[in-house]
Amino acid sequence: MIGWGIAVLARLGWWRGVVCVIVLAGLAVWALPVAGSLRGGSRQFQAAGSGYERANGLFERATGQRAYYGLQALLRARDGMASGVPAAEAERQVGMLLARAHGFQRIRDWRPGGHRVLLMAAFGTPAESVAAARRLGDWRASRTGRAGLAGWRMLVGGPDVAFGELEARTRAAADRVELLAAPLLLLMCVLVFGGVAWVLPMLVGLVTVVVVFAVLGLLDALGVGISIYALPAVTGLALGLSVDYSLLLVGRYREQTHDRTGRLVALAGRTVILSSLTIAAAMLCLTVIPLGFLVSLGIAGALTAVTAGVTARLLIPAALRLLGGRVALAPRVGRSPSGRGWRHLAGWVAARPLPVAGVTIGLLLAAGTPLTGLSWQPPSAQLLPPGAESRMLEDALAKEHGADAAAAIYTIYRPARHGISAKALAEHQAQIVARRARMTGPLYLGYRTWQISVLPHGAANSPANQRLLAKIQTIDASAGAAAGGITAFAADQHQTIAGRLPLALTILALVIASSLWIATGSVVIAAKAVLMAALSATAGIGLLIAILGPIEEADLIFMGAVALALSADYELFLISRIAEARRDGLSNTPAVTAGLRRTGPLISSAALLFITAVAPLALSSLSFARQFGIGATLTIAIDATLVRALLVPALMILLADRNWWSPAALARLHTRIQSPRRSPNSDDLRPAAGPNTQRRAQRRCAAAAQTGGE
């Protein structure tokens, strides 16, 4: 390794090599503290103009305090009997401790009965809520705390505390991905690449992670506001794409017998750049949805794809020129594109394309049926593992209490000059609420602003409470008021996603179709690529729901975007090789079987290595990281096997020459786009054939048949 590094520096020129090493080391130093500087919080899951945010803003302008209680402490008598310290005394001690904490604003108590007391405290910032919760936990564990809570159990949590714990666990999850994925990926690279070539994907992955983390840190310092919740997924995506692109370049290099860094590596390099731009554009589609979490994932994902593609395109060919024959001595990848397994599979699919396509589509649709009963898990303490104290408190409030002050739906209203009064608004709400919940208010907050609170029964995000909120929001909208609270938080997030999701999906479909059209010039293949990506994502997400049940909505959107982009990526790999065979003169069916034989080992190895990079997320204690790890693994496995190895070749054979159809205007446009770079070694993927190419194809087929017979 050291000798190879010295040789690389010598090849680049010592001064250029030293500059590269210094720049990379500087980026690494800048990237190291990034995980500690990024922040999360509940605002990552809300749009700036949502009703929830407007209600909070009105409250804060009227009172100078935060609208919601970020810290909650639930006192419950042991064994259901108040046999120790009186409830009033335990409540007083906890309340005094909270009141002395830095940033304290106000406190409220709620007595649902049954020897239970709920204390809710508001602090100036989420960090101050987390610090107060930590101090309260330390006091509980001390001798004074044990005496002050004799006969009582105390659970500490709340929105700020839950999201604070979520941030801490997210940083740990990102570190765990690197610790688990790196050695597994190293082992798989040694087995797949062989020789000294295993160094190349690890080097590309290292450079990609360092550059991406450094740029994310810079963007956060400039005020872009990158979310901490993006780190685990970005780490897995960076490692996976780096390995995939390295695999494609090394595999094409090993296929060549002459001019080893010539036409095939150049063609693969262009495929890598097109693939990285496709994935980057797909990730940027997430920024259409104005949630900080998804915007951060979109920016970070696009940056990761471009960095991985450019790094692989620049670094791998230079390393191949340097290492030369040592890479080709251990051709684990692309050694036998006419190998028996893939040759037999290609022939089997070609002999019965219609049954293969029908059965495969049926299996994919059956796997996606759980989507019909999809239910969402709102961002809350439920994203934490079951043993987390914040989640235990939230579960206790939902199960044990009737009307729940912690789940209150509050309306903040500032009457207009000729608008209805706050009392009249409260009367309108009372007619709807009836026996479904308890009401308090209107309470005057100051600056002509009023608060009306509705205390619902059961869990904050239950279907009944969501319906109740919808009716309250209808009344509030007619009066110009805004609704807040935990229930409104989840409902507004869902409305934001639902309102922008069709636009994001439309743009994503256009991105995938455009990428395949640029590569092939065919609108049929472009449209089919969108359908294949949709089937892969549907099947993977359906199985994920069947395994885990309700999933977090924003995380599902990100996982779906990644699944669609990677499906288009593998489609590009396969269709490019089929189009190459067509260009060399083969007819449709032989070209499809040749393309499958050539890309089968590549796509299956790429999928296996990508799964190795993201699968460790499935072991995370965080539900959204676990959802992404399991969902990405399922989707990639389905796409690389059922879709890429069976369905796409079967449909290509069934459609025959109609695969390559395009309207005359688009065909002329594609010709103009491709013509500037056409040359004897051009990687123009449009099929074309002439007498000379036919003869070359016949000789190539004869040689392949002889090799297969041997």
PDB file of C-alpha atoms in Angstrom, residues 173 176-177 180-181 184 385 614-623 625-630 633:
ATOM      1  CA  ALA A 173     -25.830   5.271  14.135  1.00  0.00           C
ATOM      2  CA  ARG A 176     -21.919   2.390  13.660  1.00  0.00           C
ATOM      3  CA  VAL A 177     -22.535   2.272   9.904  1.00  0.00           C
ATOM      4  CA  LEU A 180     -19.786  -2.232  10.623  1.00  0.00           C
ATOM      5  CA  ALA A 181     -19.905  -1.505   6.896  1.00  0.00           C
ATOM      6  CA  LEU A 184     -17.651  -6.060   5.687  1.00  0.00           C
ATOM      7  CA  PRO A 385     -36.314   2.099  20.541  1.00  0.00           C
ATOM      8  CA  VAL A 614     -26.413  -0.109   3.681  1.00  0.00           C
ATOM      9  CA  ALA A 615     -27.480  -3.317   5.476  1.00  0.00           C
ATOM     10  CA  PRO A 616     -25.801  -2.346   8.808  1.00  0.00           C
ATOM     11  CA  LEU A 617     -28.463   0.381   9.124  1.00  0.00           C
ATOM     12  CA  ALA A 618     -30.997  -2.414   9.611  1.00  0.00           C
ATOM     13  CA  LEU A 619     -29.368  -3.116  12.990  1.00  0.00           C
ATOM     14  CA  SER A 620     -29.870   0.465  14.205  1.00  0.00           C
ATOM     15  CA  SER A 621     -31.980   1.148  17.286  1.00  0.00           C
ATOM     16  CA  LEU A 622     -33.539   4.122  15.453  1.00  0.00           C
ATOM     17  CA  SER A 623     -36.644   3.145  13.550  1.00  0.00           C
ATOM     18  CA  ALA A 625     -32.505   4.309  10.103  1.00  0.00           C
ATOM     19  CA  ARG A 626     -33.678   0.699  10.412  1.00  0.00           C
ATOM     20  CA  GLN A 627     -36.473   1.374   7.930  1.00  0.00           C
ATOM     21  CA  PHE A 628     -34.039   2.747   5.375  1.00  0.00           C
ATOM     22  CA  GLY A 629     -31.560  -0.113   5.853  1.00  0.00           C
ATOM     23  CA  ILE A 630     -34.172  -2.853   5.469  1.00  0.00           C
ATOM     24  CA  THR A 633     -31.753  -3.878   1.001  1.00  0.00           C
TER      25      THR A 633
END
